[in-house]
C-alpha positions as a printed NumPy array, in Angstrom:
array([[ -8.432, -29.783,  -6.021],
       [ -5.515, -27.713,  -7.246],
       [ -5.944, -24.419,  -9.053],
       [ -3.112, -23.483, -11.356],
       [ -2.675, -19.77 , -11.845],
       [ -0.064, -18.692, -14.316],
       [  2.352, -15.829, -13.973],
       [  0.512, -13.687, -16.577],
       [ -2.677, -13.861, -14.49 ],
       [ -0.768, -12.867, -11.369],
       [  0.901,  -9.988, -13.181],
       [ -2.468,  -8.822, -14.49 ],
       [ -4.102,  -8.863, -11.06 ],
       [ -1.173,  -7.094,  -9.384],
       [ -1.078,  -4.575, -12.223],
       [ -4.753,  -3.803, -11.72 ],
       [ -4.297,  -3.445,  -7.956],
       [ -1.303,  -1.166,  -8.55 ],
       [ -3.239,   1.063, -10.931],
       [ -6.192,   1.304,  -8.545],
       [ -3.885,   2.113,  -5.617],
       [ -2.082,   4.81 ,  -7.598],
       [ -5.361,   6.35 ,  -8.792],
       [ -6.599,   6.424,  -5.202],
       [ -3.353,   8.072,  -4.086],
       [ -3.614,  10.722,  -6.801],
       [ -7.205,  11.525,  -5.792],
       [ -6.185,  11.945,  -2.157],
       [ -3.107,  13.984,  -3.087],
       [ -5.199,  16.373,  -5.182],
       [ -7.329,  16.978,  -2.098],
       [ -4.114,  17.574,  -0.119],
       [ -4.686,  14.551,   2.11 ],
       [ -1.09 ,  13.402,   2.092],
       [ -1.401,  10.77 ,   4.818],
       [ -4.3  ,   9.114,   3.002],
       [ -2.283,   9.196,  -0.233],
       [  0.66 ,   7.547,   1.517],
       [ -1.496,   4.816,   3.022],
       [ -2.945,   4.101,  -0.418],
       [  0.271,   3.923,  -2.412],
       [  3.   ,   2.623,  -0.074],
       [  1.626,  -0.9  ,   0.55 ],
       [  0.847,  -1.354,  -3.145],
       [  4.336,  -0.361,  -4.25 ],
       [  5.843,  -2.403,  -1.431],
       [  4.028,  -5.56 ,  -2.457],
       [  5.083,  -5.035,  -6.072],
       [  8.72 ,  -4.689,  -5.02 ],
       [  8.429,  -7.67 ,  -2.686],
       [  6.96 , -10.006,  -5.262],
       [  8.644,  -8.945,  -8.487],
       [ 11.994,  -7.716,  -7.239],
       [ 12.497,  -9.721,  -4.088],
       [ 10.83 , -13.049,  -4.778],
       [ 10.863, -13.333,  -8.563],
       [ 14.302, -11.805,  -9.198],
       [ 15.742, -12.926,  -5.84 ],
       [ 17.096,  -9.484,  -5.003],
       [ 17.569,  -8.852,  -1.298],
       [ 17.58 ,  -5.072,  -1.745],
       [ 14.171,  -5.11 ,  -3.437],
       [ 12.831,  -7.555,  -0.863],
       [ 13.747,  -5.372,   2.11 ],
       [ 12.78 ,  -2.127,   0.374],
       [  9.376,  -3.612,  -0.433],
       [  8.949,  -4.814,   3.128],
       [  9.824,  -1.365,   4.479],
       [  7.327,   0.286,   2.12 ],
       [  4.582,  -2.085,   3.257],
       [  5.374,  -1.402,   6.913],
       [  5.474,   2.361,   6.263],
       [  2.093,   2.172,   4.532],
       [  0.538,   0.292,   7.419],
       [  2.115,   2.765,   9.867],
       [  0.551,   5.657,   7.929],
       [ -2.795,   3.871,   8.051],
       [ -2.485,   3.318,  11.821],
       [ -1.527,   6.954,  12.354],
       [ -4.522,   8.076,  10.328],
       [ -6.791,   5.773,  12.347],
       [ -5.437,   7.074,  15.671],
       [ -5.872,  10.681,  14.542],
       [ -9.467,  10.068,  13.477],
       [-10.203,   8.275,  16.739],
       [ -8.727,  11.121,  18.782],
       [-10.793,  13.653,  16.839],
       [-13.977,  11.634,  17.489],
       [-13.227,  11.415,  21.214],
       [-12.455,  15.119,  21.353],
       [-15.727,  15.965,  19.598],
       [-17.738,  13.637,  21.848],
       [-16.076,  14.7  ,  25.085]])
């Protein structure tokens, strides 16, 4: 069974994910949690650049910029995880 999803549906879903990611980043930034804001917004913007600029428009610059933003977002998330884990171990030990 093949499910056909049109480009407008894909744009709508990615638009919704982008808006939710940006709202989450703004909430974290207002609380001055900059690392959490970065881990919320960087992967979302990176995926948008990857799909719309790199894949759809076939632009290498957008493709690599999007990939770097996604990697930076995941690095911020890993750093946040390691910090939280170190704080838990410090509190327990």
